[in-house]
Amino acid sequence: MCGIVAYVGNKPCQSLLLEGLKRLEYRGYDSAGIAVIQDGKLNICKSVGRVANLEDKLESIGNFSGKIGLCHTRWATHGGVTDANAHPHVDDRNGIAIIHNGIIENYAALKTYLEEKGHVFRSQTDTEVLAMLIGELYCPAEGIDLEKAVQAALREVTGAYAIAVICEHEPDTLVVARKGSPLIVGIGADEYIVASDAAAIVAHTTRAITLDDYNVVKITTAGFRTSTIHDVPVTPRIEQLELELQEIELGGFSHFMQKEIHEQPKALRNCLRGRTDVRDGRVILGGLGDHAKELTKLRHVVLTAQGTALHAAMIGEYMIEDLAKIPAIAEYASEFRYRNPIIEDGTVVIAVSQSGETADTLAALIEAKERGALSLGVINSVGSSISRLTDAGVYLRVGPEIGVASTKAFTGQVAVLTLITLFLARRRYMSADTCAEYLKALETVPDKIDQILTQNDRIRRVTEKYVDRENWLFLGRGYNYPTALEGALKLKEISYIHAEGMPAAEMKHGPIALINEGMPAVFLANRGRQYEKVMSNIQEVRARGGHVIAVATEGDEEIKRYAHDVLYVPDIPEPLSPMLTVVPLQLMAYHAAVLRGHDVDKPRNLAKSVTVE
Ligand code: M6R
């Protein structure tokens, strides 16, 4: 949801800024822009479309050579996709330029106030309002320099922001601040690189300041000062960035989504390492240790998330009830937040999120905490807003996910929710032996995914047969109902094919009317408690001319009599099966998008982390 990069240092910064921006392009790619102060003057260039368009435009107008600057890649919220709405935005008096990720909620009132003061706006964005407000407050003659003007402006603002600001009159100063949107300040040798995430920084330095909400940092080549928006000095927290450069490069794959699908075995081995004790039948989750007592007594689990993370949460819901025998429910964070939820004593809320920045999930978590719930996080992105807010949690440890379509985070989320389930179950009714059996099976998941990945070419050929069909169904029961939802989401978000996922039984309550000759229906038909019932549903589809693609358990020859195409996955206890059955669906979606010629990693209208409600 918008990527920002800013630089102050001793070398011309345009190429460093653009290189960083390309690494953040997954966060938004409607338009891009750059501002650099050169010979005491602000130079700005903006372009609709990708960062590559901006590069071309810069080439044609003459590249910038200044040593302080900032740049932005946008995912539109306020105002359409135009050059005027692209960032940076400038004020109309003092040569101030700002880039922003987040939303200024009271922008309309501020705009009216500023218009009354005579400011003239050129865009429809909330960010331009912030630029004008900083400009209005800026008054060096009265001691209000850029840092103070930014602090004062942010005291007037409600909403979320990560911002970077420069000003012609202070050509060596960069001011950055955050509240609710991520921002990191990388500390290099005689230079500072500020960015929305570490991906834009690690090529230059791994030392960084992580900011808390309401922190403001004034940076020059001589050093930096950290304060709050009320100008209270803050001791900076300097940390080592864990990210390796190779983790954010394609490394021989054509797309990040493809790389991340194929990385799943390795990612899950990392996720499970040190957390399973098969010999004693127990789960080791250091992150939950401090709350082990409360967790023993818990009476109700609410899992909350959006998108793919919600599908993983739904599998968690099934597992927690089935294996740990605790009432559980998975809910859209956006709905949970606003429906006046009842949080009783003994309720734990688990927020599931790859990015840890999803605004809906963050808001639900805040609501749950205010109502007294114990909160846990199942998060990938270390140090993200959600992970900082939860009482405890378990990181996915699957490495950075860059493709907009979530893949390895999904299997990681299900793996962690399995561990949490077993952790809870062992504190209640589950025997060490039963837990050991599940853990043994869980440890086989990475190798089994490796086996599924060897079928990549066949999965592509099957996808090719149906890729021109515009409507698909994904059907499953029990643990694989959420997998059906996930298969449909994957296909629609990157191939733009209309797909619906649903419980297989629900089909006959209406959606069956959609089935016509040749319509693809993907069935999660692996062996499990409801196998026979799924077979009946398959026959209902066939009888109406639908084409059945079945994801089935290896060795199931019978299913070939019913399905037009069968994709096999190895056998595994049913609760763990979604981590296997989802893989052919991820590959189908990937191949469908490539075959249709779409930009797999940057699907239209989407952004990787959705930081607006
Ligand atoms: O970062 P999160 O896991 O909180 O993101 C939640 C959803 O926005 C995300 O899963 C989205 O649905 C993906 N595009 C799915 O591939």
GROMACS .gro file of N, CA and C in nm, residues 381-492:
model
  336
  381SER      N    1   0.598  -1.088   0.926
  381SER     CA    2   0.689  -0.976   0.922
  381SER      C    3   0.730  -0.932   1.063
  382VAL      N    4   0.856  -0.958   1.094
  382VAL     CA    5   0.908  -0.933   1.230
  382VAL      C    6   0.905  -0.783   1.259
  383GLY      N    7   0.856  -0.748   1.376
  383GLY     CA    8   0.855  -0.608   1.418
  383GLY      C    9   0.743  -0.527   1.357
  384SER      N   10   0.651  -0.591   1.286
  384SER     CA   11   0.542  -0.519   1.222
  384SER      C   12   0.443  -0.468   1.328
  385SER      N   13   0.351  -0.382   1.284
  385SER     CA   14   0.261  -0.317   1.380
  385SER      C   15   0.182  -0.420   1.461
  386ILE      N   16   0.128  -0.523   1.394
  386ILE     CA   17   0.046  -0.620   1.467
  386ILE      C   18   0.132  -0.700   1.564
  387SER      N   19   0.252  -0.738   1.518
  387SER     CA   20   0.335  -0.819   1.607
  387SER      C   21   0.377  -0.740   1.731
  388ARG      N   22   0.388  -0.609   1.717
  388ARG     CA   23   0.426  -0.529   1.834
  388ARG      C   24   0.310  -0.511   1.931
  389LEU      N   25   0.190  -0.520   1.878
  389LEU     CA   26   0.074  -0.491   1.960
  389LEU      C   27   0.021  -0.614   2.036
  390THR      N   28   0.049  -0.731   1.984
  390THR     CA   29  -0.005  -0.852   2.047
  390THR      C   30   0.068  -0.881   2.178
  391ASP      N   31  -0.001  -0.954   2.268
  391ASP     CA   32   0.061  -0.989   2.396
  391ASP      C   33   0.171  -1.094   2.377
  392ALA      N   34   0.153  -1.179   2.278
  392ALA     CA   35   0.250  -1.286   2.252
  392ALA      C   36   0.227  -1.334   2.110
  393GLY      N   37   0.312  -1.423   2.061
  393GLY     CA   38   0.286  -1.469   1.925
  393GLY      C   39   0.389  -1.568   1.876
  394VAL      N   40   0.365  -1.617   1.756
  394VAL     CA   41   0.456  -1.711   1.693
  394VAL      C   42   0.481  -1.660   1.551
  395TYR      N   43   0.604  -1.629   1.520
  395TYR     CA   44   0.636  -1.583   1.384
  395TYR      C   45   0.637  -1.701   1.287
  396LEU      N   46   0.603  -1.671   1.161
  396LEU     CA   47   0.599  -1.778   1.061
  396LEU      C   48   0.740  -1.827   1.022
  397ARG      N   49   0.834  -1.734   1.014
  397ARG     CA   50   0.972  -1.764   0.973
  397ARG      C   51   0.978  -1.826   0.833
  398VAL      N   52   0.893  -1.778   0.741
  398VAL     CA   53   0.898  -1.833   0.604
  398VAL      C   54   0.974  -1.741   0.509
  399GLY      N   55   1.032  -1.633   0.561
  399GLY     CA   56   1.107  -1.540   0.476
  399GLY      C   57   1.012  -1.440   0.412
  400PRO      N   58   1.070  -1.334   0.353
  400PRO     CA   59   0.985  -1.228   0.297
  400PRO      C   60   0.899  -1.280   0.183
  401GLU      N   61   0.774  -1.239   0.180
  401GLU     CA   62   0.686  -1.276   0.069
  401GLU      C   63   0.662  -1.149  -0.013
  402ILE      N   64   0.699  -1.156  -0.139
  402ILE     CA   65   0.695  -1.036  -0.223
  402ILE      C   66   0.581  -1.041  -0.325
  403GLY      N   67   0.556  -1.159  -0.382
  403GLY     CA   68   0.443  -1.173  -0.475
  403GLY      C   69   0.315  -1.128  -0.405
  404VAL      N   70   0.233  -1.052  -0.477
  404VAL     CA   71   0.108  -1.003  -0.414
  404VAL      C   72   0.019  -1.121  -0.373
  405ALA      N   73   0.019  -1.225  -0.453
  405ALA     CA   74  -0.059  -1.344  -0.418
  405ALA      C   75   0.015  -1.422  -0.309
  406SER      N   76  -0.051  -1.437  -0.197
  406SER     CA   77   0.014  -1.501  -0.083
  406SER      C   78   0.017  -1.653  -0.102
  407THR      N   79   0.134  -1.714  -0.086
  407THR     CA   80   0.146  -1.859  -0.106
  407THR      C   81   0.218  -1.924   0.013
  408LYS      N   82   0.349  -1.894   0.023
  408LYS     CA   83   0.422  -1.961   0.133
  408LYS      C   84   0.375  -1.910   0.270
  409ALA      N   85   0.321  -1.788   0.274
  409ALA     CA   86   0.269  -1.741   0.403
  409ALA      C   87   0.149  -1.826   0.444
  410PHE      N   88   0.067  -1.866   0.344
  410PHE     CA   89  -0.051  -1.948   0.377
  410PHE      C   90  -0.007  -2.080   0.441
  411THR      N   91   0.082  -2.152   0.376
  411THR     CA   92   0.123  -2.282   0.433
  411THR      C   93   0.194  -2.260   0.567
  412GLY      N   94   0.269  -2.150   0.577
  412GLY     CA   95   0.334  -2.118   0.705
  412GLY      C   96   0.231  -2.088   0.814
  413GLN      N   97   0.126  -2.016   0.777
  413GLN     CA   98   0.021  -1.983   0.876
  413GLN      C   99  -0.046  -2.110   0.924
  414VAL      N  100  -0.075  -2.201   0.829
  414VAL     CA  101  -0.142  -2.326   0.869
  414VAL      C  102  -0.048  -2.408   0.958
  415ALA      N  103   0.081  -2.410   0.922
  415ALA     CA  104   0.178  -2.487   1.004
  415ALA      C  105   0.184  -2.430   1.146
  416VAL      N  106   0.190  -2.298   1.159
  416VAL     CA  107   0.199  -2.237   1.293
  416VAL      C  108   0.069  -2.259   1.369
  417LEU      N  109  -0.044  -2.250   1.300
  417LEU     CA  110  -0.171  -2.274   1.369
  417LEU      C  111  -0.182  -2.420   1.413
  418THR      N  112  -0.120  -2.510   1.337
  418THR     CA  113  -0.116  -2.651   1.379
  418THR      C  114  -0.035  -2.663   1.509
  419LEU      N  115   0.080  -2.594   1.511
  419LEU     CA  116   0.163  -2.599   1.632
  419LEU      C  117   0.088  -2.541   1.752
  420ILE      N  118   0.023  -2.428   1.730
  420ILE     CA  119  -0.052  -2.366   1.842
  420ILE      C  120  -0.163  -2.460   1.889
  421THR      N  121  -0.232  -2.522   1.793
  421THR     CA  122  -0.338  -2.616   1.829
  421THR      C  123  -0.284  -2.729   1.916
  422LEU      N  124  -0.172  -2.787   1.872
  422LEU     CA  125  -0.116  -2.900   1.947
  422LEU      C  126  -0.065  -2.853   2.085
  423PHE      N  127  -0.009  -2.732   2.087
  423PHE     CA  128   0.037  -2.672   2.214
  423PHE      C  129  -0.082  -2.663   2.311
  424LEU      N  130  -0.195  -2.615   2.261
  424LEU     CA  131  -0.315  -2.602   2.346
  424LEU      C  132  -0.372  -2.740   2.381
  425ALA      N  133  -0.374  -2.827   2.281
  425ALA     CA  134  -0.435  -2.960   2.300
  425ALA      C  135  -0.361  -3.039   2.407
  426ARG      N  136  -0.227  -3.027   2.406
  426ARG     CA  137  -0.148  -3.101   2.506
  426ARG      C  138  -0.176  -3.051   2.648
  427ARG      N  139  -0.219  -2.922   2.659
  427ARG     CA  140  -0.251  -2.869   2.792
  427ARG      C  141  -0.392  -2.907   2.832
  428ARG      N  142  -0.461  -2.981   2.749
  428ARG     CA  143  -0.597  -3.023   2.782
  428ARG      C  144  -0.606  -3.175   2.773
  429TYR      N  145  -0.660  -3.225   2.660
  429TYR     CA  146  -0.690  -3.369   2.657
  429TYR      C  147  -0.594  -3.454   2.575
  430MET      N  148  -0.512  -3.393   2.494
  430MET     CA  149  -0.435  -3.475   2.399
  430MET      C  150  -0.316  -3.544   2.468
  431SER      N  151  -0.300  -3.672   2.438
  431SER     CA  152  -0.188  -3.746   2.498
  431SER      C  153  -0.059  -3.713   2.424
  432ALA      N  154   0.052  -3.739   2.490
  432ALA     CA  155   0.183  -3.715   2.427
  432ALA      C  156   0.197  -3.801   2.302
  433ASP      N  157   0.144  -3.923   2.305
  433ASP     CA  158   0.157  -4.012   2.189
  433ASP      C  159   0.082  -3.957   2.069
  434THR      N  160  -0.041  -3.911   2.094
  434THR     CA  161  -0.119  -3.856   1.982
  434THR      C  162  -0.050  -3.733   1.926
  435CYS      N  163  -0.001  -3.647   2.016
  435CYS     CA  164   0.067  -3.525   1.972
  435CYS      C  165   0.190  -3.564   1.890
  436ALA      N  166   0.263  -3.664   1.936
  436ALA     CA  167   0.383  -3.708   1.864
  436ALA      C  168   0.347  -3.755   1.723
  437GLU      N  169   0.233  -3.823   1.709
  437GLU     CA  170   0.191  -3.871   1.576
  437GLU      C  171   0.168  -3.752   1.483
  438TYR      N  172   0.098  -3.649   1.535
  438TYR     CA  173   0.073  -3.530   1.452
  438TYR      C  174   0.205  -3.459   1.417
  439LEU      N  175   0.293  -3.451   1.516
  439LEU     CA  176   0.420  -3.380   1.490
  439LEU      C  177   0.501  -3.455   1.385
  440LYS      N  178   0.500  -3.588   1.395
  440LYS     CA  179   0.574  -3.668   1.296
  440LYS      C  180   0.519  -3.639   1.157
  441ALA      N  181   0.386  -3.636   1.149
  441ALA     CA  182   0.322  -3.610   1.019
  441ALA      C  183   0.353  -3.468   0.972
  442LEU      N  184   0.353  -3.374   1.066
  442LEU     CA  185   0.380  -3.234   1.030
  442LEU      C  186   0.521  -3.221   0.971
  443GLU      N  187   0.613  -3.296   1.028
  443GLU     CA  188   0.751  -3.288   0.979
  443GLU      C  189   0.767  -3.344   0.838
  444THR      N  190   0.669  -3.424   0.793
  444THR     CA  191   0.679  -3.478   0.656
  444THR      C  192   0.627  -3.379   0.552
  445VAL      N  193   0.561  -3.272   0.597
  445VAL     CA  194   0.496  -3.180   0.502
  445VAL      C  195   0.596  -3.123   0.400
  446PRO      N  196   0.713  -3.070   0.444
  446PRO     CA  197   0.804  -3.013   0.345
  446PRO      C  198   0.841  -3.111   0.233
  447ASP      N  199   0.875  -3.237   0.269
  447ASP     CA  200   0.913  -3.334   0.166
  447ASP      C  201   0.794  -3.365   0.076
  448LYS      N  202   0.677  -3.368   0.134
  448LYS     CA  203   0.558  -3.400   0.053
  448LYS      C  204   0.527  -3.286  -0.044
  449ILE      N  205   0.550  -3.163   0.000
  449ILE     CA  206   0.530  -3.051  -0.094
  449ILE      C  207   0.633  -3.062  -0.207
  450ASP      N  208   0.755  -3.101  -0.172
  450ASP     CA  209   0.857  -3.121  -0.277
  450ASP      C  210   0.806  -3.218  -0.382
  451GLN      N  211   0.743  -3.327  -0.337
  451GLN     CA  212   0.689  -3.426  -0.433
  451GLN      C  213   0.582  -3.364  -0.521
  452ILE      N  214   0.495  -3.283  -0.462
  452ILE     CA  215   0.387  -3.220  -0.542
  452ILE      C  216   0.448  -3.128  -0.647
  453LEU      N  217   0.553  -3.057  -0.608
  453LEU     CA  218   0.613  -2.960  -0.700
  453LEU      C  219   0.674  -3.028  -0.824
  454THR      N  220   0.708  -3.157  -0.811
  454THR     CA  221   0.762  -3.226  -0.929
  454THR      C  222   0.654  -3.242  -1.036
  455GLN      N  223   0.528  -3.223  -0.999
  455GLN     CA  224   0.419  -3.235  -1.099
  455GLN      C  225   0.389  -3.103  -1.169
  456ASN      N  226   0.475  -3.005  -1.149
  456ASN     CA  227   0.450  -2.872  -1.203
  456ASN      C  228   0.410  -2.874  -1.351
  457ASP      N  229   0.483  -2.949  -1.435
  457ASP     CA  230   0.455  -2.946  -1.579
  457ASP      C  231   0.317  -3.003  -1.610
  458ARG      N  232   0.285  -3.110  -1.540
  458ARG     CA  233   0.152  -3.169  -1.562
  458ARG      C  234   0.041  -3.072  -1.517
  459ILE      N  235   0.065  -3.006  -1.406
  459ILE     CA  236  -0.036  -2.910  -1.358
  459ILE      C  237  -0.052  -2.797  -1.460
  460ARG      N  238   0.060  -2.756  -1.521
  460ARG     CA  239   0.049  -2.652  -1.624
  460ARG      C  240  -0.035  -2.702  -1.742
  461ARG      N  241  -0.011  -2.829  -1.783
  461ARG     CA  242  -0.086  -2.883  -1.898
  461ARG      C  243  -0.236  -2.890  -1.866
  462VAL      N  244  -0.268  -2.932  -1.745
  462VAL     CA  245  -0.411  -2.939  -1.707
  462VAL      C  246  -0.471  -2.797  -1.708
  463THR      N  247  -0.396  -2.703  -1.656
  463THR     CA  248  -0.446  -2.564  -1.652
  463THR      C  249  -0.471  -2.513  -1.794
  464GLU      N  250  -0.379  -2.548  -1.885
  464GLU     CA  251  -0.391  -2.504  -2.025
  464GLU      C  252  -0.524  -2.545  -2.087
  465LYS      N  253  -0.573  -2.663  -2.047
  465LYS     CA  254  -0.699  -2.715  -2.104
  465LYS      C  255  -0.818  -2.626  -2.072
  466TYR      N  256  -0.810  -2.558  -1.956
  466TYR     CA  257  -0.928  -2.484  -1.908
  466TYR      C  258  -0.907  -2.333  -1.903
  467VAL      N  259  -0.790  -2.288  -1.945
  467VAL     CA  260  -0.753  -2.150  -1.916
  467VAL      C  261  -0.841  -2.046  -1.985
  468ASP      N  262  -0.911  -2.089  -2.090
  468ASP     CA  263  -0.998  -1.991  -2.159
  468ASP      C  264  -1.139  -1.986  -2.098
  469ARG      N  265  -1.165  -2.066  -1.994
  469ARG     CA  266  -1.299  -2.062  -1.932
  469ARG      C  267  -1.305  -1.945  -1.833
  470GLU      N  268  -1.417  -1.877  -1.834
  470GLU     CA  269  -1.426  -1.754  -1.754
  470GLU      C  270  -1.485  -1.775  -1.615
  471ASN      N  271  -1.544  -1.892  -1.589
  471ASN     CA  272  -1.607  -1.916  -1.458
  471ASN      C  273  -1.564  -2.052  -1.403
  472TRP      N  274  -1.512  -2.051  -1.284
  472TRP     CA  275  -1.466  -2.175  -1.221
  472TRP      C  276  -1.528  -2.188  -1.082
  473LEU      N  277  -1.546  -2.315  -1.042
  473LEU     CA  278  -1.588  -2.341  -0.904
  473LEU      C  279  -1.476  -2.417  -0.832
  474PHE      N  280  -1.462  -2.388  -0.702
  474PHE     CA  281  -1.369  -2.463  -0.616
  474PHE      C  282  -1.450  -2.516  -0.499
  475LEU      N  283  -1.447  -2.647  -0.482
  475LEU     CA  284  -1.535  -2.709  -0.384
  475LEU      C  285  -1.459  -2.803  -0.291
  476GLY      N  286  -1.490  -2.793  -0.163
  476GLY     CA  287  -1.426  -2.882  -0.066
  476GLY      C  288  -1.513  -2.892   0.058
  477ARG      N  289  -1.481  -2.986   0.141
  477ARG     CA  290  -1.555  -3.002   0.267
  477ARG      C  291  -1.457  -3.006   0.383
  478GLY      N  292  -1.509  -2.976   0.502
  478GLY     CA  293  -1.428  -2.986   0.624
  478GLY      C  294  -1.302  -2.903   0.612
  479TYR      N  295  -1.189  -2.963   0.647
  479TYR     CA  296  -1.062  -2.890   0.645
  479TYR      C  297  -1.031  -2.831   0.508
  480ASN      N  298  -1.086  -2.889   0.405
  480ASN     CA  299  -1.054  -2.840   0.271
  480ASN      C  300  -1.160  -2.749   0.211
  481TYR      N  301  -1.257  -2.708   0.293
  481TYR     CA  302  -1.345  -2.600   0.249
  481TYR      C  303  -1.265  -2.469   0.242
  482PRO      N  304  -1.189  -2.433   0.349
  482PRO     CA  305  -1.106  -2.312   0.335
  482PRO      C  306  -1.005  -2.322   0.219
  483THR      N  307  -0.957  -2.443   0.192
  483THR     CA  308  -0.863  -2.458   0.078
  483THR      C  309  -0.934  -2.423  -0.052
  484ALA      N  310  -1.062  -2.461  -0.062
  484ALA     CA  311  -1.139  -2.426  -0.183
  484ALA      C  312  -1.149  -2.274  -0.197
  485LEU      N  313  -1.175  -2.207  -0.085
  485LEU     CA  314  -1.181  -2.060  -0.088
  485LEU      C  315  -1.047  -2.003  -0.134
  486GLU      N  316  -0.941  -2.062  -0.084
  486GLU     CA  317  -0.808  -2.012  -0.117
  486GLU      C  318  -0.775  -2.036  -0.265
  487GLY      N  319  -0.815  -2.153  -0.317
  487GLY     CA  320  -0.792  -2.181  -0.459
  487GLY      C  321  -0.863  -2.080  -0.547
  488ALA      N  322  -0.988  -2.047  -0.510
  488ALA     CA  323  -1.065  -1.950  -0.589
  488ALA      C  324  -1.003  -1.811  -0.580
  489LEU      N  325  -0.961  -1.773  -0.459
  489LEU     CA  326  -0.899  -1.640  -0.443
  489LEU      C  327  -0.771  -1.630  -0.525
  490LYS      N  328  -0.689  -1.736  -0.521
  490LYS     CA  329  -0.564  -1.731  -0.597
  490LYS      C  330  -0.592  -1.712  -0.745
  491LEU      N  331  -0.688  -1.791  -0.796
  491LEU     CA  332  -0.714  -1.784  -0.940
  491LEU      C  333  -0.766  -1.646  -0.978
  492LYS      N  334  -0.863  -1.594  -0.901
  492LYS     CA  335  -0.923  -1.467  -0.945
  492LYS      C  336  -0.826  -1.351  -0.931
   0.00000   0.00000   0.00000
